[in-house]
Structures are given as C-alpha cells and as structure tokens.
Amino acid sequence: MLQQRYERNIEERWQKTWDEEGTFRFDETDSTKPVYSIDTPPPFTSGELHMGHVLSYSFIDFIARYKRMQGFNVYYPQGWDSQGFPTEVKVEKKFGRLPPVQFREKCIEWTREFIARMRIQMQQMGFSPDWRFEYRTMEPDYHRKVQLSLIKMYADKLVYMSKYPVYWCPKCVSAIAKAELDDVEKDGTLNYIKFKGPDGADLVIATTRPELLHACIAVMFNPTDERYKSLEGGMITTPLGKEVPAIGDKDIDKEFGTGLVMLCTFGDKMDVVWMHRYKLRMIEGMDRYGKLLEAGEFTGKKADEAKKLILEKLDKEGKVVKKEPLKQSVKVHDRCGTGIELITSLQWFADIRTTAKNIKAMAERIGWVPDFGISYLIDWVESAEWDWVISRQRVFGTPLPFYYCEKCLATAAADSDNLPFYPEKARPKTCERCVTPMKPETSTCDVWVDSSITPLIISGWPDDEKRMQRLYPASLRPQGVEIVRTWAFYTIFRSGVALTGVPPWKQILLNGNVLATDGKKMSKSLGNIVSPSDLLRDYPADAIRQWAALSGAMAKDRPFSYEDIKYAKSFLGKVWNAARFVESSAKEDIRDAPALRMTDRWILGRLAVLTKECTEHLERFEYHYTMSKIQRFFWQDVCDNYLEYVKYRIYEGDDRAARYTLRKVMYDSIRLMAPFTPHISEEIYHELFGANESIQKAGWPDAGKEYKDDAARVSVLNEIVSQIRQHKSRNKLPQNAELESVRLSLPEDLDAELVSELKQISRVKNVVIVKGEFSVSAG
RNA sequence: GGGCCCAUAGUCGAUCGGUUAAGACGCCUGCUUGACAUGCAGGAGAUGCGCGGUUCGAUUCCGCGUGGGCCCACCA
C-alpha cells in the first residue's frame, strides 16, 4: 500500500536499500553489456555541498540512471579533490604550525571527516555512484600515480625546472598559476614623480608602484610621442640617483599618465615582456614574503609600508608633483584574495606552449555539449604565453617526484619503482656533474596536476592494461563551464596529449553556475546563499532534482528558482495521488489486450510521443525539455483529462481497458521519470507493480503506437469538454453538476462513441448537434 | 580592444519559419466534484528591445543598432 503522502522517509528508505543491495554497482565481469563510463568531477573537500554541486551531480546522475535503464553497464565512480590551501589554512588555525609530516596527518584527518559529511549529502540527494571506486587525491596510491605521470612527462621533456618570474602569493608564500588569478577593482593612487632627463631637466613619470623604484631598469616612451622623441638612446636618472636607459616601444599608451613608464622587475606582466624584448638586466626587487630586496634604507619592508615611506621621502625632497586617485584592476590570488606579485624563483613547469597545437587538435576530437563550449578552451590555448607552473610551496599536496642540484641546478626524477616519493624519506641521489648530493624537491604539485589525470585513475592506469582498454577513454566528462580552462584543459593536456595520445573522453557536457534568486553570485557577504541542506528540510530530494533538470540550459548561469522547486514538489504530490488512484482502482495486472476505447488509445498515443521525445532529448542531455514535457503530460493529459475521462468507467463498471491503460500509463511514466525522480518512481514501482528489483533494471520504455486518428477525435472531445467546464464555471456550478442538455454547433458530425463519452464525462443527459461554426451552449 | 552567450506578460521562461505566442509563479472569480484544497475549473495580463533585410509568411533566419551577462587581453 502506498502511504498517505510522499515524504522524506520513503527517500531515506530507498537510499538505504540501494546501498545495501549494491544497485548501482558496475559489473566488472559482464562483457555483454556496453560500458558507459563517467569521469565525474572530484569536488574539493570543503565539507559542505553547495547548489553548484547539486546541479552538476544531478546532471551526472540523470545520465547514469538513464543509461542503466537503457541496458548500459554504467561505470560511475566518485572521487575527492582533497588537497589544497584552504584545508591548510583551517588546520593551521586549529592546530597552529606543525612539522610537515604531522601537519599533513592533521590535514588528512580533517579531510576524511569532511568527505564523510559530503558523502552523506550526496546520498541524501539520491546520487548513484558506485562507491567501491571512490578515490582521494591525498592517498599514497594516488600520489604514486600522479608522480609516475610526471616522471613520464619529465622523460619526454614536458616537465622541467627553471628560474623564471612567476605569479606569486606573498601570503601563501607560493607560486601560483595564471588560472588562479582573479581581478579585483581597487582604488589606487597614481603618483607623478620627477626623474631627470639626459639634459638634466625634470621628467615626470606616473606610477602606482613607487616602492619598486629601486628595481627600475628602464624608462619607456612611445617612439611616436613628440614630447619624448629626443630621449632615444639617452640615460634617465631616477629619484634614487640611478641611471637607466630610455627606450621607445610601440606598446606605450601616450595618453596614460605623462606618457612615460618606469619599467621595474617586476611590477606587472608587461615588465617581464619588455625585459625580454630589450634584454634588460633583472633586479630581484622582492622576496618570497613580499618584502623589498636591495632597496637601501627600505630593504626588508613590506611593499605597502615601503610605498608609504618612499612617498614621504620623495615628498620631502619635492619630487612628487601630484597624486591622482585611480581605479585599478588588481590581480589577486583566487583562494586567499591577496594581491599577487611577480617574483623570480626556482619552479617546475609543464610545457603547454609547444603542445598547445596538439591540445587544441585533441579538444576538437571530443564532442562538446553545447558545441560552443570548446571556444572557451580554444581562446585560452591561443592566449597561452607562459608554461604552466606546476609547483607550489605547500605541505598538503602531492610531492613533486624530483631532485635538483643546488650548485648547478641539474635535475633528476625519482625512481619510478620506488613511489610514492616523499622528500623526507627520499633515497639519496648524487649530481652527475658536481658529484654532490642532490636535494629532494620539497614543493608539492598544483592541485590541477592531481585532478588532470582522473580519466586515467578511474580506468586502472598504469597498473591494469585490460581495465584501461575497457574504460578509456571515458564516455563522458561532465563539468562546470567555469573550469574549462583549468580542469578540461589540463586533463586533455596530461591524460590525452602527454600520456596516452588518445582524447580522454568521447563527450564533454558543460553546466553553468547556480546564481542566487536575485541573479547575483551566491556569497556570504550578500547573504543570498541557498544551501542544499536547508532545502532538504523543506523539499524531498526528488523535488530538488527536478529543479536541477529544469535549470538545464547548458553552460549558462541560471538563478535559483523557488518557483521551480515548489512546482516540482507539488508535481510529486500529483504523481503520488494519481498512483494511489490507480492502486485503488486497478491494483491487478492485466496481461491480455482488452478492447481499448478512443480515450485509451489517445492517452497511449500521447505516451508514445512523449517516450520518443524524452529519449531524443536525453540523448542530447536536454534535461529541461525532458522534465517539463513529462510534467505537462502527466499533470495535464493524464491527471486533468484522462483520469477524469475514465472515472465513470472505473466507478460504474469493471472496465478492463481503462484499468489496463491506467496501469500502462503509470508504469511508463514512472520509468520516464526515474532518472530525475528515482525515489518516488522506485516506491510506486514496488508498491503498485509488485516489483522486487530496482526500477533501474526495469528497462527504458519503448514508444508504442501513436494512434493519430484518436488524437484528432479526442482533441475535439477536449475542446467540447472544456467549453462545458467553462459553462459550469461561469454559472457557478460544481464541475460534477449534471446538465439537462447541451447544444453543439459543429462543422462536422460527431460519431456515436464520441457523443457517448461526452455525455458520461461531462454528465450531460442530451446532446443536440447542429451544423455550423463551432460553439457550445447548454440548457 | 577581442571572443562567446542572451533580449518574449509583474517575475521566470518555451525544440522545426505557418491559425488565437506554451507553461510555471504571482493576481482575480468560482468549486470542499468518491486520487490530490500541496487540489479542480475558469479569467485578466505581451505592440515578442529598435531599425533594416531574406520570405507568400519572421518571435523564429541574416545584418546593423541598443541593452544585459560571461570569458580573455590591457590597466605603467
């Protein structure tokens, strides 16, 4: 018996049953069913699922469940991106600074707890990964695989160590990659400062970073600028008394400031470009903590403090002409919000410049959904100017499996038969040139290094060749559109171009972000966050999942909608009550084909069309169309019309055709819904249809006959019934009120069956038909 | 400056170029009808951003403009 209402207890029960029965297990031994494998995103282990997770994992779950019903052997693992800076911050806050090995242990402990919490939330949403294949990037075996992948790339000269200016976060005291930068609008000051020209006359230069004066190596102007043409080849004296060359360059904006630029190593990216262009000497003006180097009396001061002090000093000397407020866009570290610097240090790089062409070519061999998604990657590849900095000066990360010689900077890879590599217990190695012990690298990998081999990890690489054959490339990579230039890009580069030569997936499906109801980004400061755990208190998982399906405009951001989710909840109520109606009126299965009536064939035809459309939409990942069509069909066609049409047959007789049709429509509907609303579908499947295994194994419905003639006849019937409903509504009559007679004016006569149905459905005693324009009047 | 996406009732929003432009939320009027008042029936509410073009016919296709959003570059 179906319980009175559809409630959370039903969902919890099914989640438990699925888990106990291993309903979602990938069958490793079955070789008959085609495999559908999903390279699921490993979420960062923050401890809390957010709406973006709910959206993207729902997208994954829909396709996994649909494919299972279609007879695929679905391989749906779930991993965790478990390492990284935010965890270090939290752990340090709680336990203080600890030696690296202990610190890492605390991080692992902490992360385990967070994973457990997130896994519960995923299960509450009804997601169906095969948890036997769970992986965590912080585990030694994962480290081993990442390290092996890097050693292979090192052997192919795709990974190297070099001293080069890199983006640097002084707070994290680590190199960071271009992809980790955010732009922030800031109120800055443009300071106009006096330099001396070759002739001894004042030259005013505008700068936002006077603290870098000591690292000034040139003064730049535009060669077409009449004011400064004569400077070419001359020497300029900085306010600190240093002489630097004046250089003309076309990239200088004549309109900005005074049209002169002081070039420092390194104020920003253009400084690096210009330094190389003119082969200038580099000054290491800043250390790892953002403190000035070789800056005379300001040495050791942090940049902000030094700026103040230098300006005060120059002011006193009368060298500051004016200060102008300026709106600046400043680059900050996306994880901690600290302003980044460019500093020179020894780092490890992966070659993305010479491989860019191959990455692009491989991306083109993958099916992008939606197709314009690839443009995000291509734009990014084409603007790649620097190689990817893969080293981070962190503790909770995968150690880079390399050694280097402090004397000659020669490098060596760790032995691939002795992985995972940890620097504190590394085998000794000797530099071949200097015959001195080499230093094991203590930097860790950028977390994208970890996550860019997930398609390999889930496919058994590098240990299980047979598994690899079966599972690689993955059928699908689902992911957020905002990480195309990181996760998708790095994965195609590493798993595809560098390690296997084969694209990592056949298709990639992109989803957008969930915005707050006001259309803005969800953020703590705006207080507009909607959280899955809050929603789960008021709405069943099957309602939240429908919301996700309805948000399905791919690769597009969409505001969260309480309207959708409320509607979804009432839809569940509708389905539930319809099922209870069927349960009370047609409990028994009917196997032989009864004599169907016009309305039966009509609804079965509608069902056939719906089934065909849903299948087509799902093949294209068009969840939004699928879900809204199911909702409309079930609510309007089935409940509002068909159910009302057959009530008289159910109540007044033992009508096999009606009972057969009701069951058939119900049975196929819950199967079509099952990828989206698995819990309610499962419950009805078991209670009403007496199933003893999961609806996941019930197969995907076949589209039956369309019955086009009956569709035409019933649309006439619908129209007349609607007119009679209007008449009752206008006359304040209940819809079940009996009418003495109805007069129909119609262009064509009605057949006897239609008239008979009409009389019963609308409770009319007499129907009079006359020829003419369509109209209905009652008396 | 470059690229991409978008523009439809108060709000959200709809797959082929073809009658009266879906549907949801909200609003209004009735109905406690033997699945469901978390419901049912009905109603009001849109010059489909502007201007051109293609076409027998454009909300739909194309161009330009305007206005949003996202990404990239630059910001001395």
PDB file of C-alpha atoms in Angstrom, chain A residues 111-234:
ATOM      1  CA  THR A 111      39.622  15.925   5.209  1.00  0.00           C
ATOM      2  CA  ARG A 112      38.359  12.417   5.999  1.00  0.00           C
ATOM      3  CA  GLU A 113      35.713  13.966   8.217  1.00  0.00           C
ATOM      4  CA  PHE A 114      34.708  16.423   5.512  1.00  0.00           C
ATOM      5  CA  ILE A 115      34.455  13.709   2.915  1.00  0.00           C
ATOM      6  CA  ALA A 116      32.173  11.713   5.181  1.00  0.00           C
ATOM      7  CA  ARG A 117      29.870  14.706   5.541  1.00  0.00           C
ATOM      8  CA  MET A 118      29.737  15.417   1.843  1.00  0.00           C
ATOM      9  CA  ARG A 119      29.164  11.768   1.010  1.00  0.00           C
ATOM     10  CA  ILE A 120      26.084  11.735   3.239  1.00  0.00           C
ATOM     11  CA  GLN A 121      24.711  14.806   1.486  1.00  0.00           C
ATOM     12  CA  MET A 122      25.277  13.175  -1.880  1.00  0.00           C
ATOM     13  CA  GLN A 123      23.431  10.082  -0.743  1.00  0.00           C
ATOM     14  CA  GLN A 124      20.569  12.239   0.528  1.00  0.00           C
ATOM     15  CA  MET A 125      20.255  13.660  -2.963  1.00  0.00           C
ATOM     16  CA  GLY A 126      19.946  10.143  -4.314  1.00  0.00           C
ATOM     17  CA  PHE A 127      23.124  10.271  -6.379  1.00  0.00           C
ATOM     18  CA  SER A 128      24.156   6.873  -7.585  1.00  0.00           C
ATOM     19  CA  PRO A 129      27.903   6.491  -7.900  1.00  0.00           C
ATOM     20  CA  ASP A 130      29.494   3.125  -7.254  1.00  0.00           C
ATOM     21  CA  TRP A 131      31.246   3.953  -4.001  1.00  0.00           C
ATOM     22  CA  ARG A 132      33.558   0.984  -4.329  1.00  0.00           C
ATOM     23  CA  PHE A 133      35.575   3.106  -6.747  1.00  0.00           C
ATOM     24  CA  GLU A 134      35.900   6.149  -4.544  1.00  0.00           C
ATOM     25  CA  TYR A 135      39.300   7.813  -4.814  1.00  0.00           C
ATOM     26  CA  ARG A 136      41.028  10.609  -2.897  1.00  0.00           C
ATOM     27  CA  THR A 137      43.874  12.645  -4.252  1.00  0.00           C
ATOM     28  CA  MET A 138      45.579  12.687  -0.840  1.00  0.00           C
ATOM     29  CA  GLU A 139      46.146   8.932  -0.721  1.00  0.00           C
ATOM     30  CA  PRO A 140      49.622   7.429  -1.237  1.00  0.00           C
ATOM     31  CA  ASP A 141      48.431   5.384  -4.177  1.00  0.00           C
ATOM     32  CA  TYR A 142      47.035   8.471  -5.861  1.00  0.00           C
ATOM     33  CA  HIS A 143      50.328  10.232  -5.175  1.00  0.00           C
ATOM     34  CA  ARG A 144      52.170   7.344  -6.780  1.00  0.00           C
ATOM     35  CA  LYS A 145      50.141   7.665  -9.969  1.00  0.00           C
ATOM     36  CA  VAL A 146      50.467  11.426 -10.167  1.00  0.00           C
ATOM     37  CA  GLN A 147      54.197  11.139  -9.619  1.00  0.00           C
ATOM     38  CA  LEU A 148      54.572   8.438 -12.212  1.00  0.00           C
ATOM     39  CA  SER A 149      52.712  10.616 -14.703  1.00  0.00           C
ATOM     40  CA  LEU A 150      55.109  13.489 -14.003  1.00  0.00           C
ATOM     41  CA  ILE A 151      58.172  11.295 -14.288  1.00  0.00           C
ATOM     42  CA  LYS A 152      56.949  10.157 -17.708  1.00  0.00           C
ATOM     43  CA  MET A 153      56.386  13.730 -18.764  1.00  0.00           C
ATOM     44  CA  TYR A 154      59.799  14.681 -17.430  1.00  0.00           C
ATOM     45  CA  ALA A 155      61.359  11.937 -19.554  1.00  0.00           C
ATOM     46  CA  ASP A 156      59.558  13.410 -22.559  1.00  0.00           C
ATOM     47  CA  LYS A 157      60.873  16.874 -21.659  1.00  0.00           C
ATOM     48  CA  LEU A 158      57.373  18.164 -20.968  1.00  0.00           C
ATOM     49  CA  VAL A 159      58.219  18.937 -17.352  1.00  0.00           C
ATOM     50  CA  TYR A 160      61.247  20.996 -16.377  1.00  0.00           C
ATOM     51  CA  MET A 161      62.666  23.190 -13.644  1.00  0.00           C
ATOM     52  CA  SER A 162      63.585  26.770 -14.294  1.00  0.00           C
ATOM     53  CA  LYS A 163      64.260  30.109 -12.706  1.00  0.00           C
ATOM     54  CA  TYR A 164      61.682  32.460 -14.075  1.00  0.00           C
ATOM     55  CA  PRO A 165      59.323  35.184 -12.887  1.00  0.00           C
ATOM     56  CA  VAL A 166      56.127  33.583 -11.699  1.00  0.00           C
ATOM     57  CA  TYR A 167      52.920  34.858 -10.192  1.00  0.00           C
ATOM     58  CA  TRP A 168      53.440  34.702  -6.505  1.00  0.00           C
ATOM     59  CA  CYS A 169      51.207  34.954  -3.481  1.00  0.00           C
ATOM     60  CA  PRO A 170      53.158  36.551  -0.610  1.00  0.00           C
ATOM     61  CA  LYS A 171      50.600  35.352   1.908  1.00  0.00           C
ATOM     62  CA  CYS A 172      50.634  31.706   0.789  1.00  0.00           C
ATOM     63  CA  VAL A 173      54.344  32.066   0.088  1.00  0.00           C
ATOM     64  CA  SER A 174      53.876  30.056  -3.040  1.00  0.00           C
ATOM     65  CA  ALA A 175      53.952  30.274  -6.790  1.00  0.00           C
ATOM     66  CA  ILE A 176      50.527  30.208  -8.389  1.00  0.00           C
ATOM     67  CA  ALA A 177      49.310  29.712 -11.946  1.00  0.00           C
ATOM     68  CA  LYS A 178      47.734  32.220 -14.264  1.00  0.00           C
ATOM     69  CA  ALA A 179      44.477  30.325 -13.959  1.00  0.00           C
ATOM     70  CA  GLU A 180      44.369  31.027 -10.215  1.00  0.00           C
ATOM     71  CA  LEU A 181      44.222  34.793 -10.612  1.00  0.00           C
ATOM     72  CA  ASP A 182      41.164  36.899 -10.013  1.00  0.00           C
ATOM     73  CA  ASP A 183      40.757  40.528 -10.958  1.00  0.00           C
ATOM     74  CA  VAL A 184      39.591  42.933  -8.298  1.00  0.00           C
ATOM     75  CA  GLU A 185      38.675  46.601  -8.716  1.00  0.00           C
ATOM     76  CA  LYS A 186      40.616  48.753  -6.299  1.00  0.00           C
ATOM     77  CA  ASP A 187      41.055  52.430  -5.551  1.00  0.00           C
ATOM     78  CA  GLY A 188      44.702  53.189  -6.115  1.00  0.00           C
ATOM     79  CA  THR A 189      46.825  56.267  -6.465  1.00  0.00           C
ATOM     80  CA  LEU A 190      48.756  57.387  -9.481  1.00  0.00           C
ATOM     81  CA  ASN A 191      51.855  59.211  -8.283  1.00  0.00           C
ATOM     82  CA  TYR A 192      53.584  61.712 -10.555  1.00  0.00           C
ATOM     83  CA  ILE A 193      57.276  61.633  -9.723  1.00  0.00           C
ATOM     84  CA  LYS A 194      60.212  63.662 -11.015  1.00  0.00           C
ATOM     85  CA  PHE A 195      63.035  61.879 -12.808  1.00  0.00           C
ATOM     86  CA  LYS A 196      65.906  63.702 -14.549  1.00  0.00           C
ATOM     87  CA  GLY A 197      66.320  63.560 -18.321  1.00  0.00           C
ATOM     88  CA  PRO A 198      69.656  63.276 -20.178  1.00  0.00           C
ATOM     89  CA  ASP A 199      69.811  67.096 -20.284  1.00  0.00           C
ATOM     90  CA  GLY A 200      69.246  67.400 -16.559  1.00  0.00           C
ATOM     91  CA  ALA A 201      65.682  68.667 -16.953  1.00  0.00           C
ATOM     92  CA  ASP A 202      62.822  67.212 -14.927  1.00  0.00           C
ATOM     93  CA  LEU A 203      60.883  64.349 -16.461  1.00  0.00           C
ATOM     94  CA  VAL A 204      57.631  63.466 -14.734  1.00  0.00           C
ATOM     95  CA  ILE A 205      56.625  59.828 -14.649  1.00  0.00           C
ATOM     96  CA  ALA A 206      53.327  58.456 -13.338  1.00  0.00           C
ATOM     97  CA  THR A 207      53.411  55.237 -11.347  1.00  0.00           C
ATOM     98  CA  THR A 208      51.193  53.301  -8.966  1.00  0.00           C
ATOM     99  CA  ARG A 209      54.127  51.428  -7.511  1.00  0.00           C
ATOM    100  CA  PRO A 210      56.771  53.884  -6.298  1.00  0.00           C
ATOM    101  CA  GLU A 211      58.068  51.254  -3.882  1.00  0.00           C
ATOM    102  CA  LEU A 212      59.611  49.479  -6.841  1.00  0.00           C
ATOM    103  CA  LEU A 213      61.786  52.457  -7.816  1.00  0.00           C
ATOM    104  CA  HIS A 214      64.894  50.597  -6.685  1.00  0.00           C
ATOM    105  CA  ALA A 215      64.116  47.859  -9.199  1.00  0.00           C
ATOM    106  CA  CYS A 216      63.656  50.318 -12.065  1.00  0.00           C
ATOM    107  CA  ILE A 217      65.714  49.222 -15.064  1.00  0.00           C
ATOM    108  CA  ALA A 218      64.455  51.495 -17.818  1.00  0.00           C
ATOM    109  CA  VAL A 219      62.110  54.309 -18.716  1.00  0.00           C
ATOM    110  CA  MET A 220      59.801  53.647 -21.644  1.00  0.00           C
ATOM    111  CA  PHE A 221      58.075  56.001 -24.047  1.00  0.00           C
ATOM    112  CA  ASN A 222      56.193  55.727 -27.299  1.00  0.00           C
ATOM    113  CA  PRO A 223      58.541  56.449 -30.248  1.00  0.00           C
ATOM    114  CA  THR A 224      55.781  58.431 -31.998  1.00  0.00           C
ATOM    115  CA  ASP A 225      55.383  60.709 -28.979  1.00  0.00           C
ATOM    116  CA  GLU A 226      56.698  64.141 -29.997  1.00  0.00           C
ATOM    117  CA  ARG A 227      57.369  65.074 -26.375  1.00  0.00           C
ATOM    118  CA  TYR A 228      59.895  62.360 -25.785  1.00  0.00           C
ATOM    119  CA  LYS A 229      61.428  61.558 -29.191  1.00  0.00           C
ATOM    120  CA  SER A 230      64.685  63.175 -28.162  1.00  0.00           C
ATOM    121  CA  LEU A 231      65.102  60.777 -25.239  1.00  0.00           C
ATOM    122  CA  GLU A 232      66.041  57.874 -27.529  1.00  0.00           C
ATOM    123  CA  GLY A 233      69.422  56.471 -26.567  1.00  0.00           C
ATOM    124  CA  GLY A 234      69.748  58.776 -23.555  1.00  0.00           C
TER     125      GLY A 234
END
